[in-house]
GROMACS .gro file of N, CA and C in nm:
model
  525
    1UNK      N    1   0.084  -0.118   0.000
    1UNK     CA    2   0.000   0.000   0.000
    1UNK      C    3   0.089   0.124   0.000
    2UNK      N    4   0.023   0.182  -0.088
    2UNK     CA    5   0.158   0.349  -0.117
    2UNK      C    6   0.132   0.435  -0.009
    3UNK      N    7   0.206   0.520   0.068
    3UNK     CA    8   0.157   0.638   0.137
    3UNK      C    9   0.108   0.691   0.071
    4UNK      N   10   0.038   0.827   0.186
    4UNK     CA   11   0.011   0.928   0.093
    4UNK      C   12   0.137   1.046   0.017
    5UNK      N   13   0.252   1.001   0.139
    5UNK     CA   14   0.384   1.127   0.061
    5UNK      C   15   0.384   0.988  -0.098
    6UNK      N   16   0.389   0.880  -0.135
    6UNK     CA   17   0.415   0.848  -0.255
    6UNK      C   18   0.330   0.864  -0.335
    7UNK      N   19   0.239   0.863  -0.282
    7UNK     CA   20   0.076   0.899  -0.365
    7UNK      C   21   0.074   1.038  -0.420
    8UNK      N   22   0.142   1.171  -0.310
    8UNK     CA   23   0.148   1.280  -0.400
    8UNK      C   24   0.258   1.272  -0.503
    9UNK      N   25   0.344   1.211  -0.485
    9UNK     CA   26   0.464   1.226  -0.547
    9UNK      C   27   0.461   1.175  -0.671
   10UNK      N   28   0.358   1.076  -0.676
   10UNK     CA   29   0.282   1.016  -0.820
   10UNK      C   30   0.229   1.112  -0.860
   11UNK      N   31   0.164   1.174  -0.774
   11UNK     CA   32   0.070   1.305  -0.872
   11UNK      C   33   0.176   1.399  -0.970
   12UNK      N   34   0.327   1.452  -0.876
   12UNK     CA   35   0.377   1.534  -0.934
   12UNK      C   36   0.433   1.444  -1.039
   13UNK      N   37   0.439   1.349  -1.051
   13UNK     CA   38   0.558   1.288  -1.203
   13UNK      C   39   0.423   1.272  -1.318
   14UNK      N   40   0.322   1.291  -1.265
   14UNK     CA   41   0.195   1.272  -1.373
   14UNK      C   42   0.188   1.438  -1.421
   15UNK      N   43   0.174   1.522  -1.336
   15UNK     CA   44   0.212   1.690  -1.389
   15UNK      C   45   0.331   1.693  -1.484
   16UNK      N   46   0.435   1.700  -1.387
   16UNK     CA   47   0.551   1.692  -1.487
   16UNK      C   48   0.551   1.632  -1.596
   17UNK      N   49   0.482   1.513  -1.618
   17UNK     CA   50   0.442   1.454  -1.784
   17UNK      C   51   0.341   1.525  -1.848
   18UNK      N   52   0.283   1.640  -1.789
   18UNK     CA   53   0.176   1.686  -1.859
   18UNK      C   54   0.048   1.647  -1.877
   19UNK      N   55   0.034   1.555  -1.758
   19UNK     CA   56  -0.092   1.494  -1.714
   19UNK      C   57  -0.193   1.592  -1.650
   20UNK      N   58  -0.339   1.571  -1.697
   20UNK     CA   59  -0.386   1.646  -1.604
   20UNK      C   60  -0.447   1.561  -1.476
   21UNK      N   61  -0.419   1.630  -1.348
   21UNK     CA   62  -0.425   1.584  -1.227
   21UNK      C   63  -0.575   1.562  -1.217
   22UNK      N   64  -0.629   1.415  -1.205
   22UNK     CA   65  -0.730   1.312  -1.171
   22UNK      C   66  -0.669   1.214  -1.097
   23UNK      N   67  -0.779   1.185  -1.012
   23UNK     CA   68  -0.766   1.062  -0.914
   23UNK      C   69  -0.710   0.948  -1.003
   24UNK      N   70  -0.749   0.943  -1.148
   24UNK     CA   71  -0.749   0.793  -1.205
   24UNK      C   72  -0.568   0.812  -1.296
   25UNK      N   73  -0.508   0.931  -1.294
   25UNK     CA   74  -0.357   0.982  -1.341
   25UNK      C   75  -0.307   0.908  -1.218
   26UNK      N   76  -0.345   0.999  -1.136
   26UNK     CA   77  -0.248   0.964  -0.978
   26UNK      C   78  -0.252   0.815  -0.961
   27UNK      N   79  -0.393   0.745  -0.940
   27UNK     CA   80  -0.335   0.581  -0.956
   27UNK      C   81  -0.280   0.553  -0.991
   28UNK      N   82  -0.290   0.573  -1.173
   28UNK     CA   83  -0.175   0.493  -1.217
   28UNK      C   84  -0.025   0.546  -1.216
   29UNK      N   85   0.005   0.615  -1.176
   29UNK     CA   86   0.098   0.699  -1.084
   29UNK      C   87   0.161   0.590  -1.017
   30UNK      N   88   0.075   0.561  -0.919
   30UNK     CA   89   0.090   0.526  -0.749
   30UNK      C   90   0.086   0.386  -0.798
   31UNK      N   91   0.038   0.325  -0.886
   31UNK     CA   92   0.015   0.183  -0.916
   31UNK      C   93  -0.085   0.130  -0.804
   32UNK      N   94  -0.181   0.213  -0.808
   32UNK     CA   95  -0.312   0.181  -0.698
   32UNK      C   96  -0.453   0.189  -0.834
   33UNK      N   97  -0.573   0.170  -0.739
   33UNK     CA   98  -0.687   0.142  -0.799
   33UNK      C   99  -0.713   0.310  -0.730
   34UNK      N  100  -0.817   0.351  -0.809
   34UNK     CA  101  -0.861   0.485  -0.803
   34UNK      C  102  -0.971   0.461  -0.646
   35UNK      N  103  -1.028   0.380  -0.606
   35UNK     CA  104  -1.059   0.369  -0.486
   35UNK      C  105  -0.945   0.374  -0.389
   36UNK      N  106  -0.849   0.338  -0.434
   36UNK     CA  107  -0.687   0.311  -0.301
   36UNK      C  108  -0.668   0.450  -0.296
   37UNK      N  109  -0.648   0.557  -0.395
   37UNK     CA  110  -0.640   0.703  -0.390
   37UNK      C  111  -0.789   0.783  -0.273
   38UNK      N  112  -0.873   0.700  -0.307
   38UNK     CA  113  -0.964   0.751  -0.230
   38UNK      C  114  -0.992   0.755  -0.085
   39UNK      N  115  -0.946   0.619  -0.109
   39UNK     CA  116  -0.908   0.628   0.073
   39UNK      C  117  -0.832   0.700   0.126
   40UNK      N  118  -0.741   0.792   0.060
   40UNK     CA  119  -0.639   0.881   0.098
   40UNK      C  120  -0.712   0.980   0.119
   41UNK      N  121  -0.754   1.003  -0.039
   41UNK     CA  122  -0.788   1.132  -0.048
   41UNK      C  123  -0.929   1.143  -0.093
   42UNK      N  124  -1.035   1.183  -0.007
   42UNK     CA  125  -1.149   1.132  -0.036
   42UNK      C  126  -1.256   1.224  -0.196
   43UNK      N  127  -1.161   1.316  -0.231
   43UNK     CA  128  -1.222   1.411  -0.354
   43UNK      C  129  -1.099   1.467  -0.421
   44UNK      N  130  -1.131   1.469  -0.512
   44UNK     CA  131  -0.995   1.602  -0.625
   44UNK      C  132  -0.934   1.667  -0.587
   45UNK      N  133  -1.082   1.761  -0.491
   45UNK     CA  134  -0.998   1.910  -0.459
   45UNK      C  135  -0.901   1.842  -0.343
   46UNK      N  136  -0.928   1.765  -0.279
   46UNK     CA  137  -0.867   1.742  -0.146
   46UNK      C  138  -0.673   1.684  -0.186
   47UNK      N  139  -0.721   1.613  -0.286
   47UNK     CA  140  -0.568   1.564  -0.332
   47UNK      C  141  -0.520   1.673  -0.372
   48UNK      N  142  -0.587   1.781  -0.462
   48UNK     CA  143  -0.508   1.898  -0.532
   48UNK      C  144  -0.446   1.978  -0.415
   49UNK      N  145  -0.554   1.999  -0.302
   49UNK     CA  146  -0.491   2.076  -0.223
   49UNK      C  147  -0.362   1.971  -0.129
   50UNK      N  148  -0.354   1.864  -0.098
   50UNK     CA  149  -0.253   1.806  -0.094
   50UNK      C  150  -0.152   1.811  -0.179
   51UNK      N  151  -0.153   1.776  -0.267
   51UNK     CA  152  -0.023   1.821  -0.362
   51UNK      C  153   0.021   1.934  -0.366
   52UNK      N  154  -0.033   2.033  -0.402
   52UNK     CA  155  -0.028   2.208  -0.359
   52UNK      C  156   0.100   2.193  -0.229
   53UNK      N  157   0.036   2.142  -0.130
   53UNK     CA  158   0.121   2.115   0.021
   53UNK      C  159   0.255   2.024   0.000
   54UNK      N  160   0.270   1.941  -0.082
   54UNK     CA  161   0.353   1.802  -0.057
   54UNK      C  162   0.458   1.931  -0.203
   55UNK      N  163   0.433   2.023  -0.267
   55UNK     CA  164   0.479   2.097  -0.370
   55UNK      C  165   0.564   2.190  -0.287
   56UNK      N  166   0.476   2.280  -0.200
   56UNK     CA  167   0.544   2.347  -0.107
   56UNK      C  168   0.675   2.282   0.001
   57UNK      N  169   0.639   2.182   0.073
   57UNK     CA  170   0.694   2.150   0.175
   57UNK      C  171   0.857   2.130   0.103
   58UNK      N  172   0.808   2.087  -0.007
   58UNK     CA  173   0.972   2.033  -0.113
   58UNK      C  174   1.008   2.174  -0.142
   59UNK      N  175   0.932   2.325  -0.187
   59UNK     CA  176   0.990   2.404  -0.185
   59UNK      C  177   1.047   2.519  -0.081
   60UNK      N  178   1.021   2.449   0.038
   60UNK     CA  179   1.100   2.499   0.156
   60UNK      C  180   1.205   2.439   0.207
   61UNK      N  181   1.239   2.288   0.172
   61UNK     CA  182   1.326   2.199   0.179
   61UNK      C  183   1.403   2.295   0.128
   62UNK      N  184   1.406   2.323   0.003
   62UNK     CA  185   1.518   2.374  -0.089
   62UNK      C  186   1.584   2.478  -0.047
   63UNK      N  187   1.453   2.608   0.031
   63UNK     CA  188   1.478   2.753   0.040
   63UNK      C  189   1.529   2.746   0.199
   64UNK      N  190   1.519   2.645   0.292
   64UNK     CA  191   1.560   2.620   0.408
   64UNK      C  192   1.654   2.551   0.398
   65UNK      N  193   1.752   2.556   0.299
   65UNK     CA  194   1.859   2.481   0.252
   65UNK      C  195   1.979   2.593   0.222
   66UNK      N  196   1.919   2.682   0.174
   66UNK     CA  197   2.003   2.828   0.126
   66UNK      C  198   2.038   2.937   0.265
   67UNK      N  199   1.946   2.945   0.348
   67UNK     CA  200   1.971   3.018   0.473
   67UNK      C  201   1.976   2.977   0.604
   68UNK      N  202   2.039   3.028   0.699
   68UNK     CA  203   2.062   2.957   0.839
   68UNK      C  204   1.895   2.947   0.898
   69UNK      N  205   1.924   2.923   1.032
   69UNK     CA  206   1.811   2.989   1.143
   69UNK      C  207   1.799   3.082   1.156
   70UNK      N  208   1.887   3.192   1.122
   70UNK     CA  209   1.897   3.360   1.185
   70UNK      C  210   1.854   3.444   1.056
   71UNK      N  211   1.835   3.353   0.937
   71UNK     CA  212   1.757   3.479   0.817
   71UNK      C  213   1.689   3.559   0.838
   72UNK      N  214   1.733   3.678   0.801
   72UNK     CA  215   1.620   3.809   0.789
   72UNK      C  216   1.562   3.744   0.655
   73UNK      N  217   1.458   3.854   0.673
   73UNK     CA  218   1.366   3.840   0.555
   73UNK      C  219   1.480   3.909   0.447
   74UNK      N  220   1.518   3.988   0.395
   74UNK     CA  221   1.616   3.982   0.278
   74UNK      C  222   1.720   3.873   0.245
   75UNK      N  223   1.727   3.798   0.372
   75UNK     CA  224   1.794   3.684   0.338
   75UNK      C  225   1.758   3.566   0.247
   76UNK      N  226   1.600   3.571   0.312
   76UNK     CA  227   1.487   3.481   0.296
   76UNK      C  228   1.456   3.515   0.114
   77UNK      N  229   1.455   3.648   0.134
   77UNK     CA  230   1.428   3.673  -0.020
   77UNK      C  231   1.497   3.673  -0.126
   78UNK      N  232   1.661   3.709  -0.045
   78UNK     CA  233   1.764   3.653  -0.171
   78UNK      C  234   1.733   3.482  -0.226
   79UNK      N  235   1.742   3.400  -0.106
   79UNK     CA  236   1.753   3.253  -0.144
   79UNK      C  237   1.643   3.215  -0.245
   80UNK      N  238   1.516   3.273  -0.229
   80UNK     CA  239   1.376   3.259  -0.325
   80UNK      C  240   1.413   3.300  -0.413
   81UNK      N  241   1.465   3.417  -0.482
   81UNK     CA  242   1.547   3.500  -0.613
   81UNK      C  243   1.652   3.370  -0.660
   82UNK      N  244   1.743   3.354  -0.584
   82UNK     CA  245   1.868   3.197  -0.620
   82UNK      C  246   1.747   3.097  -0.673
   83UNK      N  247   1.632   3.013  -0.592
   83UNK     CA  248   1.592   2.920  -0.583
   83UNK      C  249   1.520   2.926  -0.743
   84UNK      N  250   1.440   3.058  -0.756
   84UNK     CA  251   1.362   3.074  -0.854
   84UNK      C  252   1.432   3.086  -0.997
   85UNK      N  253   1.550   3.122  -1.016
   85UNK     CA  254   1.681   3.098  -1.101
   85UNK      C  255   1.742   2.971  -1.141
   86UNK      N  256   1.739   2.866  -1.028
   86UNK     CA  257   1.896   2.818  -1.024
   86UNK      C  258   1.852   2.648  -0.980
   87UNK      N  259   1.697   2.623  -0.954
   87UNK     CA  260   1.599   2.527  -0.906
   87UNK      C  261   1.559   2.473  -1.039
   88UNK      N  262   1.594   2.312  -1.012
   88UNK     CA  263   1.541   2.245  -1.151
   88UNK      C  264   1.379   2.264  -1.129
   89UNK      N  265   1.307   2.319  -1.188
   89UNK     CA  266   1.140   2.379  -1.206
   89UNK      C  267   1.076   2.295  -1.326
   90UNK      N  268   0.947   2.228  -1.293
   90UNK     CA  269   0.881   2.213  -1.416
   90UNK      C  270   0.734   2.185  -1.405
   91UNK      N  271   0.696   2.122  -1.496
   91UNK     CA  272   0.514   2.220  -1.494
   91UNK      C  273   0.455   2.165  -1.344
   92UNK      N  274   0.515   2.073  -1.280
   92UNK     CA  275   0.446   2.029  -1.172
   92UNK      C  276   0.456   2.115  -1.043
   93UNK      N  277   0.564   2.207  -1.047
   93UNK     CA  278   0.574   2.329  -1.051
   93UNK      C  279   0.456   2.456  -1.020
   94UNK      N  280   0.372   2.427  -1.081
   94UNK     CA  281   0.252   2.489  -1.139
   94UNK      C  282   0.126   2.418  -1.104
   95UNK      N  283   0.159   2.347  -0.963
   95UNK     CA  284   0.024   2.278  -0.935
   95UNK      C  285  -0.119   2.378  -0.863
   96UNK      N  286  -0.068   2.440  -0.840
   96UNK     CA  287  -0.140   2.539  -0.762
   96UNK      C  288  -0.216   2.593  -0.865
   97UNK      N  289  -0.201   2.600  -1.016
   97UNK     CA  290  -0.275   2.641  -1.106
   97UNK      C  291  -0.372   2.535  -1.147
   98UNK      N  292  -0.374   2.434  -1.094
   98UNK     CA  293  -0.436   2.339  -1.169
   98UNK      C  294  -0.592   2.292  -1.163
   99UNK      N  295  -0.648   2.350  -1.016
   99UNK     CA  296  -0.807   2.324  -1.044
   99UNK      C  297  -0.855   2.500  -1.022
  100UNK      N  298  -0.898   2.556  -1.146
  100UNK     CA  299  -0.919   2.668  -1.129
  100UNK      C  300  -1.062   2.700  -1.023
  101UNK      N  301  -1.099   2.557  -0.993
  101UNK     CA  302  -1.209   2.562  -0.863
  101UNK      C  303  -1.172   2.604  -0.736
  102UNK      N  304  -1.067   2.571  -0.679
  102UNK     CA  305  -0.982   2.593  -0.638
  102UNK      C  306  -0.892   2.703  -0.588
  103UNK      N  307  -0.870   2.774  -0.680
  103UNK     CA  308  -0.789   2.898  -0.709
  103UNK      C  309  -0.759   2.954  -0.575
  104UNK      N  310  -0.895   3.003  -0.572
  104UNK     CA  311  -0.871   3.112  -0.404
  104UNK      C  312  -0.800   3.036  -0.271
  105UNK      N  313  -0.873   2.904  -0.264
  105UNK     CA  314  -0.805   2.836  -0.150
  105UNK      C  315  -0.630   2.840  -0.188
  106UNK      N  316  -0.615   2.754  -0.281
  106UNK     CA  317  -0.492   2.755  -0.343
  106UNK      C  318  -0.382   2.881  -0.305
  107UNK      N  319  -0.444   2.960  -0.404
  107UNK     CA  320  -0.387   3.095  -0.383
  107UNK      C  321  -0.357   3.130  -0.209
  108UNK      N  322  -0.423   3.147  -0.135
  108UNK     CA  323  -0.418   3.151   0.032
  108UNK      C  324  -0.312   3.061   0.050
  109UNK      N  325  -0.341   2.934   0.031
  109UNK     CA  326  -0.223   2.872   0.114
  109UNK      C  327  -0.101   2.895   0.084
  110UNK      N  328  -0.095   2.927  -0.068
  110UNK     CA  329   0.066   2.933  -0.131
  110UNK      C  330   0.127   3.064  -0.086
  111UNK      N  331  -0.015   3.126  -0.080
  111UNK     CA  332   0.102   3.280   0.027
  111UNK      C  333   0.103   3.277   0.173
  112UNK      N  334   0.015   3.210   0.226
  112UNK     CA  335   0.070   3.170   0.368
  112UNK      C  336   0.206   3.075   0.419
  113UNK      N  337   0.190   3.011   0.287
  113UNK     CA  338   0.334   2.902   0.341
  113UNK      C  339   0.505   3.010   0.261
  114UNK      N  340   0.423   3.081   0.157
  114UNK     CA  341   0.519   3.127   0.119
  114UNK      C  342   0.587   3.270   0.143
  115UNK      N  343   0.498   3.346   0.209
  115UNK     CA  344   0.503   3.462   0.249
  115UNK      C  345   0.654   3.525   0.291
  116UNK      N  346   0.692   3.413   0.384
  116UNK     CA  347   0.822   3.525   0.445
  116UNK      C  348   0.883   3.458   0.377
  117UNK      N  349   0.914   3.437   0.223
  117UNK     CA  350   1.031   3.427   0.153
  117UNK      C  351   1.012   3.561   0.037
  118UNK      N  352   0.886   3.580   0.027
  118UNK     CA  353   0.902   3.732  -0.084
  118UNK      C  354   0.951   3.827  -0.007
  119UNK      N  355   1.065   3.891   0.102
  119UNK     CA  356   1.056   4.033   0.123
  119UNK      C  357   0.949   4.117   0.190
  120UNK      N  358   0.898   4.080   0.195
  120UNK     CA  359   0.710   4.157   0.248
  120UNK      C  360   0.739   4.209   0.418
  121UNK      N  361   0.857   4.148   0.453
  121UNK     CA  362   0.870   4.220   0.623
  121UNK      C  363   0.995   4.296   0.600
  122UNK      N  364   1.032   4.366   0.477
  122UNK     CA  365   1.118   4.444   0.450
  122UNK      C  366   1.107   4.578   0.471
  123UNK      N  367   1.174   4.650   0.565
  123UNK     CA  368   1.127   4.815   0.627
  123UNK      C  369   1.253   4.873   0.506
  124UNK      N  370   1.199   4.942   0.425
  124UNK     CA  371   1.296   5.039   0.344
  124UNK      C  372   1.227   5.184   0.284
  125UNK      N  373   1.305   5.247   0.265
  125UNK     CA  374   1.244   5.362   0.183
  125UNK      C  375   1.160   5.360   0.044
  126UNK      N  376   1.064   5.393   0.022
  126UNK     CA  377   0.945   5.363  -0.079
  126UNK      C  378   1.081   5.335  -0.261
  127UNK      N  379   1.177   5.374  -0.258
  127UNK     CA  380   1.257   5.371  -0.387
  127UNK      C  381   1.306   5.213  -0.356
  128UNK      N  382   1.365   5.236  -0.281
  128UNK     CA  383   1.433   5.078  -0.180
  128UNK      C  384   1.299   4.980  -0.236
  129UNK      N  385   1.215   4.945  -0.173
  129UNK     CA  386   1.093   4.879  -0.149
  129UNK      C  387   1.037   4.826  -0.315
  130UNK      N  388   1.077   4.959  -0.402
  130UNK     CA  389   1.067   4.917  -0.586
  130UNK      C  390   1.149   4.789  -0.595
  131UNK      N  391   1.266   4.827  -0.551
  131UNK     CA  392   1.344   4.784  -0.595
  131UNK      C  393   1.348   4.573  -0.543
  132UNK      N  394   1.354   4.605  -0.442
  132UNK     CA  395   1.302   4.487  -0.347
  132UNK      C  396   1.180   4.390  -0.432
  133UNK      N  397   1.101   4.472  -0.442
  133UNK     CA  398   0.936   4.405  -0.509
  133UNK      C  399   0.975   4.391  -0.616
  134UNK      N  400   1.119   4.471  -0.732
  134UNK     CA  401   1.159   4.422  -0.867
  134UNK      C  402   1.216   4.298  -0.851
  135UNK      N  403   1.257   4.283  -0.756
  135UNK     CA  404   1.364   4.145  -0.746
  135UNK      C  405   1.233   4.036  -0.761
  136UNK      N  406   1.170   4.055  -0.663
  136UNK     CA  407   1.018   3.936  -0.593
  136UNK      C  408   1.004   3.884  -0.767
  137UNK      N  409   0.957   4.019  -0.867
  137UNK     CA  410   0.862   4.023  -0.955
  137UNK      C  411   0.950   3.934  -1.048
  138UNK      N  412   1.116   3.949  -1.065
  138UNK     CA  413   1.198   3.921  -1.137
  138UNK      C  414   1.162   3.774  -1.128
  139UNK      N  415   1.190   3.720  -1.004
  139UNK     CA  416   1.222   3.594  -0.931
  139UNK      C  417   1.068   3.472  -0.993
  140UNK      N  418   0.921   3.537  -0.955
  140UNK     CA  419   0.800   3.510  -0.989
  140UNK      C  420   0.843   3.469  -1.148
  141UNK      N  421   0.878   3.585  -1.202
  141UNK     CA  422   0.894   3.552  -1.359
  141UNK      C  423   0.961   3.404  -1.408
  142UNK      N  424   1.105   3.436  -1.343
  142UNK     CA  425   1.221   3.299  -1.396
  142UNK      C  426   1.136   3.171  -1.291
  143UNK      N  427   1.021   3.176  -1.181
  143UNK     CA  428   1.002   3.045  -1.150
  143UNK      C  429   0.885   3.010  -1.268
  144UNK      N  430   0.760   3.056  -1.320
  144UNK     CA  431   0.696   3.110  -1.407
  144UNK      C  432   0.730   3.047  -1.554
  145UNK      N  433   0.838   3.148  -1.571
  145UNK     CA  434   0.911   3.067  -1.731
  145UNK      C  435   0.946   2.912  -1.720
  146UNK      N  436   1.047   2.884  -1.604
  146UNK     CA  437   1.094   2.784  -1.568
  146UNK      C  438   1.005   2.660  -1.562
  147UNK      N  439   0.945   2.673  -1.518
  147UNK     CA  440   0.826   2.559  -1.483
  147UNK      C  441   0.762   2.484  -1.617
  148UNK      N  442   0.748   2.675  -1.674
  148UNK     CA  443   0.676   2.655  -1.804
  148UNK      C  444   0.728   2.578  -1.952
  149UNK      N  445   0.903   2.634  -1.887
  149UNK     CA  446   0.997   2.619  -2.035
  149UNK      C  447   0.986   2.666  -2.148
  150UNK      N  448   0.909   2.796  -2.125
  150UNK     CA  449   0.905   2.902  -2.266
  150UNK      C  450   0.999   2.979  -2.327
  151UNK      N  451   1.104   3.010  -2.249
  151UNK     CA  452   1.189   3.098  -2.287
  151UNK      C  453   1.316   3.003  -2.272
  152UNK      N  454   1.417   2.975  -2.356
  152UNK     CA  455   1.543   2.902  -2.362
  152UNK      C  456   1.641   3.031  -2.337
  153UNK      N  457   1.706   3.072  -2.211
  153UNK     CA  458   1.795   3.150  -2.193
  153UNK      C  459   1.905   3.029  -2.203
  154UNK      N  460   2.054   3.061  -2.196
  154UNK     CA  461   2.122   3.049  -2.194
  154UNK      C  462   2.184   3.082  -2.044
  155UNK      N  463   2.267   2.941  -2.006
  155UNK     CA  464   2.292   2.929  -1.861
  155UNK      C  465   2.360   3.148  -1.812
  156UNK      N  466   2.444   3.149  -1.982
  156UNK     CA  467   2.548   3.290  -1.865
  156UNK      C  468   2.400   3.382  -1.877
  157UNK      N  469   2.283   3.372  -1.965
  157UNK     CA  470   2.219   3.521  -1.970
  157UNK      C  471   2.128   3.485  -1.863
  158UNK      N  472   2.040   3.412  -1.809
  158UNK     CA  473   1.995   3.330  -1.677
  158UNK      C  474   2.094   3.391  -1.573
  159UNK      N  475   2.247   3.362  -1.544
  159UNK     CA  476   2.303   3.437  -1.430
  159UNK      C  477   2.302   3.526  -1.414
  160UNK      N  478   2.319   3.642  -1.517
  160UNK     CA  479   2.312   3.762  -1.549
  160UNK      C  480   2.182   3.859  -1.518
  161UNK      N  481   2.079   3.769  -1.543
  161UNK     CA  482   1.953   3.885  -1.448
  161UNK      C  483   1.949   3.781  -1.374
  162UNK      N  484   2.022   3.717  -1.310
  162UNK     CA  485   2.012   3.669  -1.173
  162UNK      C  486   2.066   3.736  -1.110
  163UNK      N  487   2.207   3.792  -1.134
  163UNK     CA  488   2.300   3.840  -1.091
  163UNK      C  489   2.249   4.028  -1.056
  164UNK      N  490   2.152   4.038  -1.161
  164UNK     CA  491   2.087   4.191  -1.143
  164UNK      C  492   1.965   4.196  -1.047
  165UNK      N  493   1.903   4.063  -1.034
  165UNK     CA  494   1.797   4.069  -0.920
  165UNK      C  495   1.866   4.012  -0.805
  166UNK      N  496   1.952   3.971  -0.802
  166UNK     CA  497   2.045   3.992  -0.660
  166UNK      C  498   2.066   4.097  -0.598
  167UNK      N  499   2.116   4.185  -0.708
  167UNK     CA  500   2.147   4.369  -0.645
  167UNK      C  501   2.030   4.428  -0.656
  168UNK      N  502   1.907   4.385  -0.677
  168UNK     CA  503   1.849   4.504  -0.658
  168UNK      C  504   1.745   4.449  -0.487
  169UNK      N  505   1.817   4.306  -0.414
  169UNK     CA  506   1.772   4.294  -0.286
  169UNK      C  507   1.868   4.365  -0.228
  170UNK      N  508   1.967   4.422  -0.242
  170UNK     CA  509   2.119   4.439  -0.118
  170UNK      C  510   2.031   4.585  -0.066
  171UNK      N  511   1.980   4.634  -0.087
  171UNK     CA  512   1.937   4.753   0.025
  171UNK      C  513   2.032   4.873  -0.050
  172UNK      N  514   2.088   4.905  -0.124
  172UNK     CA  515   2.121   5.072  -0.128
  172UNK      C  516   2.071   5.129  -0.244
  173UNK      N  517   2.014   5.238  -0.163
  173UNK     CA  518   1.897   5.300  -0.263
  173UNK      C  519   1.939   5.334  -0.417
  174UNK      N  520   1.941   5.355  -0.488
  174UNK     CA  521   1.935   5.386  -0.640
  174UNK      C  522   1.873   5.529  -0.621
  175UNK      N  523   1.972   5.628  -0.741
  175UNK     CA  524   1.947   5.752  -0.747
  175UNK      C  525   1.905   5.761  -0.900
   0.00000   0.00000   0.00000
């Protein structure tokens, strides 16, 4: 009998193939009967919003991998800028988009779990604070593309506005 951490983890290799997420994908995923999923997970939304979670928890693994215990939030927000760059990403990635029934819950949780990695407890001067929210917006973008695989940068031009949404977290204001 699969857990449920292998049961989501079936879900994400069925995304990542470009599956769309159903109880009867994830079985054969999991190499279960679509009732064995049910006993887990007793509806769609309930697995979606599980996966959503089992998506996150792996993307704090990563971002709690880049900073100590003592991160400030600019710390927090550089490593999300690195992660969103430099993180093998792909459409499973993008689960949180996936039952547009959904959405709002979705949406809530992914900024509650994700919150203190955008910058958002950052005290700076309103020019500062652009600049800060350019990085966030930069970062959103390359996880976004990434996931998506629309845009083929090239590893040095990828470092390169990596390397520019790095400086625009360091805190000194721009004239």
């Amino acid at each position: 009998m699969a857990t449920k951490t292998e049961i989501l983890d079936a879900a994400l290799v069925a995304l990542r193939q470009g599956e769309i997420l159903t109880l009867d994908s994830v079985a054969a995923h999991a190499g279960l009967t679509k009732p064995g999923i049910v006993h887990h997970f007793k509806t769609k939304g309930a697995l979606t919003v599980a996966v959503v979670e089992r998506l996150m928890d792996l993307w704090e693994l990563d971002l709690n991998a880049r900073v100590d215990d003592e991160a400030d939030a600019r710390a927090r927000l550089r490593a999300y800028v690195e992660f969103a760059f430099t993180s093998d990403l792909d459409p499973s990635d993008l689960a949180l988009l996936s039952d547009a029934r959904l959405r709002d819950k979705l949406n809530e949780l992914w900024i509650d779990r994700l919150r203190p990695w955008f910058g958002e407890d950052i005290t700076a001067d309103p020019v500062e604070l652009a600049s800060i929210r350019a990085a966030r917006l930069l970062a959103d973008g390359a996880w976004f593309d990434r996931a998506l695989g629309t845009v083929d940068f090239s590893e040095s031009d990828r470092f390169a506005i990596l390397t520019i949404a790095l400086e625009l977290t360091e805190g000194t204001t721009r004239s």
